[in-house]
Coordinates of C-alpha atoms in Angstrom, one line a residue:
Chain G
M9 CA 10.9 -61.4 -3.1
R10 CA 12.1 -59.0 -5.7
R11 CA 9.4 -57.0 -7.3
S12 CA 9.9 -56.6 -11.1
L13 CA 10.1 -53.0 -12.3
P14 CA 6.6 -51.8 -13.2
I15 CA 7.4 -51.0 -16.9
V16 CA 4.2 -49.1 -17.8
S17 CA 4.2 -46.8 -14.8
T18 CA 7.9 -46.2 -15.1
L19 CA 7.4 -45.2 -18.8
I20 CA 4.6 -42.8 -17.9
V21 CA 6.8 -41.1 -15.2
L22 CA 9.7 -40.8 -17.5
L23 CA 7.6 -39.4 -20.3
A24 CA 6.0 -36.8 -17.9
A25 CA 9.4 -35.9 -16.5
S26 CA 11.0 -35.5 -19.9
Y27 CA 8.2 -33.1 -20.9
F28 CA 9.5 -30.9 -18.1
L29 CA 13.2 -31.7 -18.0
I30 CA 14.2 -31.6 -21.6
P31 CA 13.2 -28.0 -22.2
L32 CA 14.9 -27.1 -18.9
Y33 CA 18.1 -28.9 -19.9
A34 CA 18.0 -27.3 -23.4
T35 CA 17.6 -23.8 -21.8
F36 CA 20.5 -24.5 -19.4
Q37 CA 22.7 -25.8 -22.2
F38 CA 21.9 -22.7 -24.3
S39 CA 22.7 -20.4 -21.4
L40 CA 26.2 -21.8 -21.3
Q41 CA 26.9 -21.1 -25.0
M42 CA 27.4 -17.3 -25.0
V43 CA 31.1 -17.6 -25.8
R44 CA 31.4 -19.4 -29.1
G45 CA 33.0 -22.8 -29.1
Q46 CA 33.2 -23.4 -25.3
W47 CA 31.1 -23.8 -22.2
S48 CA 31.0 -20.9 -19.9
F49 CA 29.0 -19.0 -17.4
E50 CA 29.5 -15.8 -19.4
A51 CA 25.7 -15.2 -19.7
Y52 CA 25.3 -15.4 -15.9
R53 CA 28.3 -13.0 -15.4
S54 CA 26.7 -10.6 -17.9
V55 CA 23.4 -10.7 -16.0
F56 CA 25.0 -10.1 -12.6
N57 CA 27.1 -7.2 -13.9
S58 CA 24.0 -5.4 -15.1
D59 CA 22.9 -2.5 -12.9
V60 CA 19.3 -2.9 -14.0
F61 CA 19.3 -6.5 -12.8
A62 CA 20.4 -5.6 -9.3
A63 CA 17.9 -2.7 -9.2
T64 CA 14.9 -4.7 -10.4
V65 CA 15.7 -7.6 -8.1
T66 CA 15.9 -5.3 -5.1
F67 CA 12.7 -3.5 -6.1
S68 CA 10.8 -6.8 -6.6
T69 CA 12.2 -8.3 -3.4
I70 CA 11.1 -5.3 -1.3
A71 CA 7.7 -5.2 -3.0
S72 CA 7.1 -8.9 -2.5
L73 CA 8.2 -8.7 1.2
A74 CA 5.8 -5.8 1.7
A75 CA 3.0 -7.8 0.1
I76 CA 3.8 -10.7 2.4
L77 CA 3.7 -8.5 5.5
V78 CA 0.4 -6.9 4.5
G79 CA -1.1 -10.2 3.5
V80 CA -0.2 -11.8 6.8
L81 CA -1.6 -8.9 8.8
I82 CA -4.9 -9.2 6.8
V83 CA -5.2 -13.0 6.5
V84 CA -4.1 -14.3 9.9
P85 CA -6.7 -12.3 12.0
T86 CA -9.4 -12.9 9.4
A87 CA -8.8 -16.7 9.2
Y88 CA -8.7 -16.8 13.0
W89 CA -11.9 -14.8 13.5
V90 CA -13.8 -16.8 10.9
R91 CA -12.8 -20.1 12.4
L92 CA -13.5 -18.9 16.0
R93 CA -16.7 -16.9 15.7
L94 CA -18.1 -17.1 12.1
P95 CA -17.7 -20.7 11.1
R96 CA -20.8 -20.4 8.9
W97 CA -19.1 -17.7 6.8
R98 CA -16.1 -19.9 6.0
P99 CA -17.3 -21.0 2.6
V100 CA -18.0 -17.3 1.7
V101 CA -14.6 -16.1 2.8
E102 CA -12.9 -19.0 1.1
F103 CA -14.7 -18.2 -2.1
V104 CA -13.7 -14.5 -1.9
S105 CA -10.1 -15.6 -1.3
L106 CA -10.2 -17.7 -4.5
M107 CA -11.5 -14.8 -6.7
P108 CA -8.0 -13.7 -7.8
L109 CA -7.6 -17.1 -9.5
I110 CA -10.7 -16.4 -11.6
I111 CA -10.3 -12.7 -12.3
P112 CA -7.3 -12.0 -14.5
P113 CA -4.6 -9.6 -13.2
V114 CA -5.3 -7.4 -16.3
V115 CA -8.8 -6.7 -15.1
L116 CA -7.5 -6.0 -11.6
V117 CA -4.9 -3.5 -12.7
F118 CA -7.2 -1.7 -15.1
G119 CA -9.7 -1.5 -12.2
Y120 CA -6.9 0.1 -10.1
V121 CA -5.9 2.6 -12.8
R122 CA -9.6 3.7 -13.3
L123 CA -10.3 3.9 -9.6
F124 CA -7.1 5.6 -8.5
G125 CA -6.2 7.5 -11.7
S126 CA -5.7 11.2 -12.1
T127 CA -9.5 12.0 -12.0
S128 CA -10.0 10.0 -8.8
Y129 CA -10.5 11.5 -5.3
L130 CA -7.4 9.4 -4.4
P131 CA -5.1 9.8 -7.4
L132 CA -2.5 7.2 -6.3
T133 CA -1.1 6.8 -9.8
L134 CA 0.2 10.3 -9.9
S135 CA 3.1 9.6 -7.5
N136 CA 5.7 6.9 -7.4
A137 CA 4.9 6.0 -3.8
G138 CA 1.2 5.8 -4.6
T139 CA 1.8 3.5 -7.6
N140 CA 4.1 1.3 -5.5
T141 CA 1.3 1.1 -3.0
L142 CA -1.0 -0.1 -5.8
L143 CA 1.6 -2.7 -6.9
V144 CA 1.9 -4.1 -3.3
A145 CA -1.9 -4.1 -3.1
G146 CA -2.1 -6.1 -6.3
Y147 CA 0.5 -8.6 -5.1
V148 CA -1.5 -9.0 -1.9
V149 CA -4.6 -9.8 -3.9
L150 CA -2.7 -12.2 -6.2
S151 CA -1.2 -14.2 -3.3
L152 CA -4.5 -14.2 -1.3
P153 CA -5.7 -17.6 -2.4
Y154 CA -2.4 -19.2 -1.4
M155 CA -1.9 -17.3 1.8
Y156 CA -5.4 -17.9 3.0
R157 CA -5.3 -21.6 2.2
A158 CA -2.0 -22.1 3.9
V159 CA -3.0 -20.2 7.1
D160 CA -6.4 -21.7 7.2
N161 CA -4.9 -25.2 7.0
G162 CA -2.4 -24.3 9.7
M163 CA -5.3 -23.3 11.9
A164 CA -7.2 -26.5 11.1
A165 CA -4.3 -28.4 12.5
I166 CA -4.6 -26.9 16.0
D167 CA -7.7 -26.6 18.0
I168 CA -8.1 -22.9 17.7
K169 CA -11.3 -22.6 19.9
T170 CA -10.0 -24.6 22.9
L171 CA -6.6 -23.0 22.8
T172 CA -8.2 -19.6 22.8
E173 CA -10.4 -20.5 25.7
A174 CA -7.5 -22.0 27.6
A175 CA -5.6 -18.8 27.2
E176 CA -8.6 -16.6 28.1
I177 CA -9.4 -18.5 31.3
L178 CA -5.7 -18.0 32.3
G179 CA -6.3 -14.3 32.1
A180 CA -5.0 -13.5 28.6
S181 CA -6.5 -10.7 26.6
R182 CA -7.6 -11.3 23.0
F183 CA -4.5 -9.5 21.6
R184 CA -2.2 -11.5 23.9
T185 CA -4.0 -14.8 22.9
I186 CA -3.3 -14.1 19.2
A187 CA 0.3 -12.9 19.8
A188 CA 1.4 -15.6 22.3
V189 CA -0.6 -18.6 21.4
I190 CA -2.2 -18.5 18.0
F191 CA 0.5 -16.8 16.0
P192 CA 3.4 -19.0 17.0
N193 CA 1.4 -22.1 16.3
V194 CA 0.5 -21.2 12.8
R195 CA 4.0 -19.7 12.1
S196 CA 5.1 -22.6 9.9
A197 CA 1.9 -22.3 7.9
I198 CA 2.4 -18.5 7.5
V199 CA 6.0 -19.1 6.4
S200 CA 4.9 -21.6 3.7
G201 CA 2.2 -19.1 2.6
A202 CA 4.9 -16.4 2.5
F203 CA 7.2 -18.4 0.3
L204 CA 4.4 -19.1 -2.1
S205 CA 3.4 -15.5 -2.2
F206 CA 7.0 -14.5 -2.8
S207 CA 7.5 -16.9 -5.7
I208 CA 4.3 -15.5 -7.3
S209 CA 4.9 -11.8 -6.8
F210 CA 8.7 -11.8 -7.4
G211 CA 8.4 -12.5 -11.2
E212 CA 5.0 -11.0 -11.7
F213 CA 4.7 -9.2 -15.0
V214 CA 1.2 -7.9 -15.8
I215 CA 0.6 -5.6 -12.8
A216 CA 4.2 -4.3 -12.6
S217 CA 4.3 -3.7 -16.3
L218 CA 0.9 -1.9 -16.6
L219 CA 1.7 0.2 -13.6
N220 CA 5.1 0.9 -15.2
R221 CA 7.2 -0.2 -12.2
P222 CA 10.9 -1.2 -12.5
A223 CA 10.2 -4.7 -11.3
F224 CA 11.9 -8.0 -12.1
G225 CA 9.1 -9.4 -14.3
P226 CA 9.1 -6.6 -16.9
Y227 CA 12.9 -6.7 -16.9
L228 CA 12.8 -10.4 -17.7
V229 CA 10.5 -9.7 -20.7
Q230 CA 12.6 -6.7 -21.9
I231 CA 15.8 -8.8 -21.8
G232 CA 14.0 -11.6 -23.7
Q233 CA 13.4 -9.1 -26.5
D234 CA 16.9 -7.6 -26.5
R235 CA 19.3 -10.4 -25.8
A236 CA 19.9 -14.0 -26.8
Y237 CA 21.7 -15.9 -24.0
E238 CA 20.9 -13.8 -20.9
P239 CA 17.1 -14.7 -20.8
A240 CA 18.1 -18.4 -20.7
A241 CA 20.4 -17.7 -17.7
L242 CA 17.7 -15.7 -16.0
A243 CA 15.1 -18.4 -16.6
I244 CA 17.4 -21.0 -15.0
M245 CA 18.0 -18.6 -12.0
S246 CA 14.3 -18.0 -11.5
F247 CA 13.7 -21.7 -11.5
A248 CA 16.5 -22.2 -8.9
L249 CA 15.0 -19.4 -6.8
I250 CA 11.5 -21.0 -6.8
W251 CA 12.9 -24.4 -6.0
A252 CA 14.8 -22.9 -3.1
C253 CA 11.6 -21.3 -1.9
M254 CA 9.9 -24.7 -2.0
V255 CA 12.6 -26.5 -0.2
L256 CA 12.5 -23.9 2.6
M257 CA 8.7 -24.2 2.7
Q258 CA 9.0 -28.0 3.2
L259 CA 11.6 -27.5 6.0
F260 CA 9.6 -24.9 7.8
A261 CA 6.4 -27.0 7.5
A262 CA 8.1 -30.0 9.1
R263 CA 9.6 -28.0 12.0
K264 CA 8.5 -29.0 15.5
P265 CA 8.2 -26.5 18.4
G266 CA 11.4 -26.2 20.4
G267 CA 13.4 -27.2 17.4
R268 CA 15.8 -24.9 15.6
I269 CA 14.8 -22.1 13.3
L270 CA 16.3 -24.1 10.5
P271 CA 15.6 -27.8 11.3
R272 CA 18.3 -30.3 11.3
L273 CA 18.3 -32.5 8.2
I274 CA 19.1 -35.6 10.2
R275 CA 16.7 -36.2 13.0
P276 CA 18.1 -37.3 16.3
S277 CA 16.8 -40.6 17.6
A278 CA 13.3 -40.1 19.0
R279 CA 13.1 -39.5 22.7
S280 CA 11.2 -42.2 24.6
V281 CA 8.0 -41.2 26.2
T282 CA 7.2 -42.8 29.5
P283 CA 3.5 -43.2 30.3
Chain Q
M18 CA -22.7 -18.0 52.9
S19 CA -21.7 -20.4 50.2
F20 CA -18.6 -19.7 48.1
L21 CA -20.1 -20.3 44.6
R22 CA -23.7 -19.7 43.9
I23 CA -25.7 -20.5 40.8
E24 CA -29.2 -19.1 41.0
G25 CA -32.0 -19.7 38.5
V26 CA -29.7 -20.0 35.5
K27 CA -31.3 -20.7 32.1
K28 CA -29.6 -20.9 28.8
S29 CA -31.1 -21.1 25.3
F30 CA -29.4 -21.3 22.0
G31 CA -31.9 -19.9 19.5
G32 CA -35.1 -21.8 20.3
N33 CA -33.2 -24.6 21.9
T34 CA -33.2 -24.5 25.7
V35 CA -30.2 -26.4 27.1
V36 CA -30.3 -25.4 30.7
R37 CA -33.6 -24.7 32.4
G38 CA -33.6 -23.3 35.9
F39 CA -30.4 -24.4 37.6
D40 CA -29.7 -23.7 41.3
L41 CA -26.7 -24.7 43.2
S42 CA -24.7 -23.6 46.2
V43 CA -21.1 -24.8 46.6
E44 CA -19.1 -24.5 49.8
K45 CA -15.5 -23.5 49.8
G46 CA -13.2 -26.5 49.1
E47 CA -16.1 -28.7 48.0
F48 CA -15.7 -31.2 45.1
I49 CA -18.9 -31.2 43.0
S50 CA -19.6 -33.4 40.0
F51 CA -22.1 -32.7 37.2
L52 CA -23.2 -36.1 36.1
G53 CA -25.5 -36.8 33.2
P54 CA -25.7 -38.2 29.7
S55 CA -24.5 -36.2 26.7
G56 CA -26.7 -33.3 25.9
C57 CA -28.0 -32.9 29.4
G58 CA -26.5 -29.4 29.7
K59 CA -23.7 -30.2 32.1
T60 CA -20.9 -28.8 29.9
T61 CA -23.0 -25.7 29.1
M62 CA -23.5 -25.0 32.8
L63 CA -19.8 -25.4 33.4
R64 CA -19.0 -23.1 30.5
M65 CA -21.3 -20.5 32.0
V66 CA -19.4 -20.7 35.3
A67 CA -16.2 -20.2 33.2
G68 CA -17.7 -17.3 31.3
F69 CA -17.5 -18.8 27.8
E70 CA -21.3 -18.6 27.6
T71 CA -23.6 -16.0 29.1
P72 CA -26.7 -17.2 30.9
T73 CA -30.1 -16.2 29.3
A74 CA -31.4 -15.7 32.8
G75 CA -30.1 -16.1 36.4
T76 CA -26.9 -15.1 38.2
I77 CA -23.6 -16.7 39.1
S78 CA -21.5 -15.4 41.9
I79 CA -18.1 -16.4 43.3
D80 CA -17.1 -15.4 46.8
G81 CA -20.0 -12.9 47.1
Q82 CA -19.1 -11.2 43.8
D83 CA -21.6 -11.3 40.9
V84 CA -19.6 -12.6 37.9
T85 CA -22.4 -13.2 35.5
A86 CA -21.4 -10.4 33.1
Q87 CA -17.6 -10.7 33.7
P88 CA -15.4 -12.0 30.8
P89 CA -13.6 -15.3 31.4
N90 CA -10.1 -13.6 31.6
R91 CA -11.2 -11.6 34.7
R92 CA -12.8 -14.4 36.7
R93 CA -9.7 -16.0 38.2
I94 CA -10.9 -19.5 37.4
G95 CA -8.8 -22.5 36.5
M96 CA -10.0 -24.9 33.8
V97 CA -8.9 -28.2 32.5
F98 CA -10.2 -29.3 29.1
Q99 CA -11.0 -32.7 27.7
A100 CA -8.6 -32.2 24.8
Y101 CA -5.7 -31.0 27.2
A102 CA -5.4 -27.8 25.2
L103 CA -1.7 -27.3 26.1
F104 CA 0.0 -24.6 24.1
P105 CA 2.0 -26.7 21.5
N106 CA 4.6 -24.0 21.0
M107 CA 5.6 -23.8 24.7
S108 CA 7.6 -26.2 26.9
V109 CA 5.9 -27.8 29.9
A110 CA 7.4 -25.1 32.2
D111 CA 6.3 -22.2 29.9
N112 CA 2.8 -23.7 29.8
V113 CA 2.6 -23.7 33.6
A114 CA 4.1 -20.2 33.7
F115 CA 1.6 -18.7 31.2
G116 CA -1.0 -17.6 33.7
L117 CA 1.6 -16.3 36.1
K118 CA 3.3 -14.2 33.4
I119 CA -0.1 -12.7 32.5
A120 CA -0.7 -11.9 36.1
G121 CA 2.6 -10.0 36.0
M122 CA 4.5 -12.0 38.6
P123 CA 8.3 -11.3 38.8
A124 CA 10.4 -13.9 36.9
A125 CA 12.1 -15.3 39.9
Q126 CA 8.8 -16.0 41.6
I127 CA 7.4 -17.6 38.5
R128 CA 10.3 -20.0 38.3
E129 CA 9.7 -21.0 41.9
R130 CA 6.0 -21.4 41.5
V131 CA 6.4 -23.5 38.3
A132 CA 8.9 -25.8 40.1
E133 CA 6.5 -26.1 43.0
M134 CA 3.6 -27.0 40.7
L135 CA 5.6 -29.5 38.6
T136 CA 6.8 -31.2 41.8
L137 CA 3.2 -31.4 42.9
I138 CA 2.2 -33.4 39.8
G139 CA 5.5 -35.3 39.8
L140 CA 6.7 -34.1 36.4
R141 CA 9.6 -31.9 37.4
H142 CA 12.0 -33.8 35.3
L143 CA 10.0 -33.1 32.2
A144 CA 10.0 -29.3 32.5
D145 CA 11.8 -28.7 29.2
R146 CA 9.8 -31.2 27.1
Y147 CA 7.1 -30.1 24.7
P148 CA 3.5 -31.3 24.8
Y149 CA 3.9 -33.5 21.7
Q150 CA 6.7 -35.4 23.6
L151 CA 4.3 -36.3 26.5
S152 CA 1.8 -39.1 26.9
G153 CA -1.9 -38.2 27.3
G154 CA -1.8 -38.7 31.1
Q155 CA 1.3 -36.5 31.4
Q156 CA -0.3 -33.8 29.2
Q157 CA -3.4 -33.7 31.4
R158 CA -1.3 -33.4 34.6
V159 CA 0.5 -30.5 33.0
A160 CA -2.9 -28.9 32.1
L161 CA -3.9 -29.4 35.7
A162 CA -0.7 -27.7 37.0
R163 CA -1.2 -24.8 34.5
A164 CA -4.8 -24.3 35.7
L165 CA -3.7 -24.4 39.4
A166 CA -0.5 -22.3 39.1
P167 CA -2.2 -18.8 39.4
S168 CA -4.1 -19.9 42.5
P169 CA -7.6 -19.7 41.0
R170 CA -10.7 -19.3 43.1
V171 CA -12.5 -22.2 41.4
L172 CA -11.2 -25.2 39.4
L173 CA -13.4 -26.4 36.5
L174 CA -12.7 -29.8 35.1
D175 CA -14.5 -30.6 31.8
E176 CA -14.4 -34.4 31.3
P177 CA -10.6 -34.3 31.8
L178 CA -10.3 -38.1 31.9
S179 CA -12.4 -39.0 28.9
A180 CA -9.5 -39.1 26.4
L181 CA -7.3 -41.3 28.5
D182 CA -7.1 -45.1 28.7
A183 CA -8.7 -47.0 31.5
K184 CA -5.7 -47.5 33.8
I185 CA -4.4 -44.0 33.7
R186 CA -8.0 -42.7 34.1
V187 CA -8.3 -44.4 37.5
S188 CA -4.8 -43.4 38.8
L189 CA -5.3 -39.8 37.6
R190 CA -8.6 -39.4 39.2
E191 CA -7.2 -40.4 42.5
E192 CA -4.3 -37.9 41.9
I193 CA -6.7 -35.1 41.1
R194 CA -8.8 -35.7 44.2
A195 CA -5.7 -35.9 46.4
L196 CA -4.4 -32.6 45.0
Q197 CA -7.8 -31.0 45.3
R198 CA -8.0 -31.9 49.0
K199 CA -4.4 -30.8 49.6
L200 CA -5.1 -27.4 48.1
G201 CA -8.6 -27.1 49.4
I202 CA -9.8 -25.7 46.1
T203 CA -13.5 -25.5 45.2
T204 CA -13.9 -27.8 42.2
I205 CA -16.6 -28.6 39.6
F206 CA -16.1 -31.7 37.7
V207 CA -18.1 -32.6 34.6
T208 CA -18.4 -36.2 33.6
H209 CA -20.7 -38.8 32.0
D210 CA -19.0 -41.6 33.9
Q211 CA -20.9 -42.5 37.0
E212 CA -18.0 -44.4 38.5
E213 CA -15.8 -41.2 38.4
A214 CA -18.5 -39.1 39.9
L215 CA -19.3 -41.6 42.7
S216 CA -15.6 -42.2 43.6
M217 CA -14.4 -38.5 43.6
S218 CA -17.2 -36.2 44.6
D219 CA -18.3 -34.7 47.9
R220 CA -21.7 -34.1 46.2
I221 CA -23.1 -35.1 42.8
V222 CA -25.5 -33.1 40.7
V223 CA -27.3 -35.6 38.4
M224 CA -28.5 -33.6 35.4
N225 CA -31.2 -34.6 32.9
E226 CA -32.6 -32.4 30.1
G227 CA -31.1 -29.2 31.5
R228 CA -32.3 -29.7 35.1
A229 CA -30.6 -30.9 38.2
D230 CA -32.7 -34.1 39.0
Q231 CA -31.0 -34.7 42.3
I232 CA -28.2 -33.1 44.3
G233 CA -26.6 -35.2 47.0
T234 CA -23.7 -37.2 48.3
P235 CA -22.6 -40.2 46.3
F236 CA -24.2 -42.5 49.0
E237 CA -27.5 -40.7 48.8
I238 CA -27.6 -40.6 45.0
Y239 CA -26.8 -44.3 44.7
N240 CA -28.9 -45.6 47.5
R241 CA -31.9 -43.2 47.5
P242 CA -32.4 -42.0 44.0
K243 CA -35.3 -39.5 43.9
T244 CA -36.3 -40.0 40.3
R245 CA -36.5 -42.9 37.9
F246 CA -33.9 -41.2 35.7
V247 CA -31.4 -41.0 38.6
A248 CA -32.1 -44.6 39.5
S249 CA -31.5 -45.9 36.0
F250 CA -28.6 -43.6 35.2
V251 CA -26.5 -44.2 38.3
G252 CA -25.5 -47.8 38.8
N253 CA -27.3 -50.9 37.5
L254 CA -30.9 -51.4 38.5
S255 CA -33.2 -54.2 37.6
L256 CA -36.7 -53.0 37.1
L257 CA -39.7 -55.2 37.8
E258 CA -43.3 -54.3 37.3
G259 CA -46.0 -55.4 39.7
E260 CA -49.3 -54.6 41.4
G261 CA -49.3 -53.1 44.9
T262 CA -51.8 -54.5 47.2
G263 CA -52.2 -51.5 49.5
D264 CA -50.4 -53.1 52.5
A265 CA -46.6 -53.5 52.2
R266 CA -46.8 -56.2 49.5
A267 CA -46.8 -56.4 45.7
I268 CA -47.7 -59.2 43.3
L269 CA -45.2 -59.9 40.5
A270 CA -46.5 -62.4 38.0
G271 CA -47.9 -64.6 40.7
D272 CA -45.0 -64.2 43.2
E273 CA -45.4 -62.0 46.3
V274 CA -42.8 -59.5 47.3
I275 CA -42.6 -57.6 50.6
L276 CA -42.1 -53.8 50.1
P277 CA -40.4 -51.4 52.5
F278 CA -43.7 -49.4 52.7
P279 CA -47.3 -49.8 51.5
A280 CA -48.2 -49.0 47.8
R281 CA -51.3 -49.6 45.7
G282 CA -51.8 -50.1 42.0
R283 CA -49.1 -50.4 39.4
V284 CA -45.6 -50.2 40.9
I285 CA -42.1 -50.3 39.4
L286 CA -39.7 -52.0 41.7
G287 CA -35.9 -51.5 41.5
L288 CA -33.2 -53.8 42.7
R289 CA -29.5 -53.3 42.7
P290 CA -27.4 -56.3 41.5
E291 CA -25.4 -56.4 44.8
A292 CA -28.6 -56.5 46.9
A293 CA -29.7 -59.7 45.3
S294 CA -28.1 -63.0 46.3
L295 CA -28.5 -66.7 45.6
Q296 CA -28.0 -67.4 49.3
A297 CA -30.8 -67.1 51.8
S298 CA -30.2 -65.2 55.0
A299 CA -32.3 -63.9 58.0
D300 CA -33.1 -60.5 56.4
R301 CA -33.4 -61.6 52.8
T302 CA -37.0 -62.7 53.2
N303 CA -38.1 -62.0 49.6
Q304 CA -37.6 -64.9 47.0
L305 CA -38.0 -65.0 43.3
T306 CA -37.2 -68.1 41.1
G307 CA -36.1 -68.0 37.5
R308 CA -33.8 -69.3 34.8
I309 CA -30.3 -67.9 34.2
D310 CA -30.2 -66.1 30.9
E311 CA -26.6 -64.9 30.9
V312 CA -23.5 -65.3 33.0
N313 CA -20.9 -62.5 32.8
F314 CA -17.6 -63.2 34.4
L315 CA -16.1 -59.7 35.3
G316 CA -13.1 -60.8 37.4
S317 CA -13.8 -60.2 41.0
L318 CA -17.5 -60.3 40.3
V319 CA -19.8 -62.6 38.4
R320 CA -22.9 -61.0 37.1
L321 CA -25.9 -63.2 36.4
R322 CA -29.1 -62.2 34.6
V323 CA -32.0 -64.2 35.7
A324 CA -35.4 -64.2 33.9
V325 CA -38.0 -63.4 36.5
A326 CA -41.6 -62.3 36.1
G327 CA -41.1 -61.3 32.5
A328 CA -38.0 -59.2 33.2
G329 CA -34.3 -59.7 33.7
V330 CA -32.9 -59.3 37.3
L331 CA -29.2 -58.8 37.7
V332 CA -27.5 -60.6 40.5
D333 CA -23.8 -60.0 41.5
M334 CA -21.9 -62.7 43.3
F335 CA -18.2 -62.6 44.3
N336 CA -15.8 -64.7 42.4
N337 CA -14.9 -67.8 44.4
P338 CA -12.1 -70.0 43.0
G339 CA -13.4 -73.0 44.9
N340 CA -16.9 -72.7 43.6
P341 CA -17.6 -72.1 39.9
P342 CA -20.7 -69.9 39.1
P343 CA -23.9 -71.6 38.0
G344 CA -24.3 -72.0 34.2
R345 CA -26.8 -70.7 31.7
G346 CA -30.2 -72.3 31.8
D347 CA -29.9 -73.3 35.5
I348 CA -33.0 -72.6 37.7
V349 CA -32.0 -70.5 40.7
T350 CA -33.8 -68.7 43.5
I351 CA -32.9 -65.1 44.2
H352 CA -33.1 -63.8 47.8
F353 CA -33.3 -60.1 48.8
A354 CA -34.3 -58.0 51.7
P355 CA -37.5 -55.8 51.7
A356 CA -35.4 -52.8 52.7
D357 CA -33.3 -53.1 49.5
V358 CA -36.4 -52.9 47.2
Q359 CA -36.7 -49.4 45.6
V360 CA -40.3 -48.4 44.8
L361 CA -40.0 -46.0 41.9
E362 CA -43.5 -45.4 40.8
H363 CA -46.4 -45.9 43.0
T364 CA -49.5 -44.3 44.3
P365 CA -49.7 -44.1 48.1
P366 CA -52.7 -46.1 49.4
E367 CA -54.7 -43.0 50.6
L368 CA -54.5 -41.3 47.2
A369 CA -55.4 -44.4 45.4
I370 CA -58.6 -44.7 47.5
A371 CA -59.4 -41.1 46.9
A372 CA -59.1 -41.7 43.2
E373 CA -61.4 -44.7 43.1

C-alpha cells in the first residue's frame, strides 16, 4: 500500500528548514559575488591569503585543544569517582557542571580580571602566558556542561562499578583500572565531548575579546566591521567546520571496539554468533 | 587447618545489619555454595571474602594469612560476576591475559597460558572476538577463564548463571563443576537457585537473615533440614499441622499418622512430594485420603496437589505413557512411610510433661 505524502507535516518541515537554509544560501551566494558580474571564490582566496586569519586560526586551535585536554583531565576522573563512590552527589555535580549555561561569559571574564588583575596576589593578566592560561580556563568552564554530560553518559552505558571490581580483583591498581579499563571504554564519549568543546571554544568571542587575545572569534567580528564579502565566506567556513565536527562525533560515537580508528562507512555483514 | 576461614564476621551498613555472626571453614579444593533468598546476606559475605566490603567485626583468612584488611587487588582471588563484566574494549584473549599482564608475566608465557585457558573452556577459536560478538554463555566462560588464568587461591562465583537461559545454565554449571574439580580450586558459589546449589556443591551454607541456618552436604540439607526455614526453602515440602499424642503418633483432622519419634502437643509435619505415593507398599504404612485439587504435568513427573486435613499435600508420580494420571476432583489415598515424615516443630514428651 502506498502511503500518501503527509502534507501538513511536510509543510512544517519545509518551513522550519527554510528558516535555516534560506539565510545560509543567501550568505553563500553573497560570498561568491566579490568580483563584480561573475561567480568566484575570490572572497575565500582573500581570507586564506590573510596572515591574520592563519594566526588567529592557529591560536584558537591551540587554545581549544588545550581546553579539551584540561577539561578531559578534570571531567573524566570526576565523573568516574562520582559514579563509583559518591552517587548521592551526582545531582550536585551535575548542577555545578550546568552553571556555565546560566552565568554569562561576561560575568565570568570580569570575575577573572578582578581576581587575577594587577592588584591580585596572582596577577595573571600582566603576562601573555598568564592571560592565555585564563583564556583556556574560561574555555574549560564554557565547555564543562557538554563535556561532563558526554562523559557521564558514556559512563552510564558501561557498568563502571562491576568493571572496576573486575579489574581490581585481577590485581589492577586504581590508576591502572582507569587507564586500561575505564578510559578506553568512554573514549568515544570523550571524543564527542571534545568535538563539542572545540566547536564552542573555537569561535568564542566574549572571553577572547575582553582578555584581548588574538583569537578567531574577535577576528571574525573585526572583519565583519571592515569588509563586505569576507565575513560571508568566513561564516560559511565556520558552518562547514562545525558540521565536520558533528559528523566526526557521530562516527566516533558509533565505533565498536576492535574497529578502525575511523569506522568504515559500509558495515561488513554481521558475523554470526554461535550459542 | 582449613584453607579459608571466616570467623565471627558481622557486617552493618549504617544501622542495617546484613551479616550477623558468620563462621565457616573451607577445605582446600572444596566447592561451597551460599544459598538463600535475596537479601539474606550471601552476596555481602562473598564480597567481604573478595575484599570489596570490610567486615564490621570478625576475621577472614586464606591459607593461614589474615586478609581482613587487605585490598582486593592484593588477595589473589578470582571472581566471576553475574553481569559477566568482561572488558568491552579488549578481545577475548586480552581479557584473559589482563590478570597475567598485571602480575608481570613475560609475553610469551602469557600467550601460552591464554591459549591453555581458552582450550580449557573450549573457545580457542574465538580468541580474537570482542565481548559484544559473543553469546551470554560464551561471555561467562571467558569471564571464568579470565578469573582462573592468574591461578588464584580462591574462586568466587557471584550468581554467574542467573543471567543465562535455562538450557545453557544447566550445561554451564556442569562445565564449571568439572573445571573446578580438574583444577582443584577452592570455590565459593553464591546462588538463590536450590537446584544449582544441590547439584554442584560439596557443602551448602543455607543463609537466612544474615546467618548460616545450616551447613552441610546437599544430602543432609535436603533430607535432614535443621530449621523450618531450611526445610521450606530447599525443595518442596508439604506442611501439615497436627496434635502429637506423646507416643510416636499424631492426629491430623481425625486421621492418625505414625511419626519417626514421639512428640506431644502441636506438631508441624513435613512431607517431600517424592516420599508420598498413590501406591501402597510394605513400609508406606501411613495413609491419608483427599481430593485432587490440581494436576501439574511436568514432563517426566506429574505433580498432584491433594487436599488433606485442611492443607495441600504434594505428590510426585513418574510419567507413565500407558497410564494417564488421575484427574482433578478424584478421591485418592496417599501412602507414605513414617521414616519420611519430618517433624519440624514439636515439644519432646518429657518437656511437655514438665510444662503441664
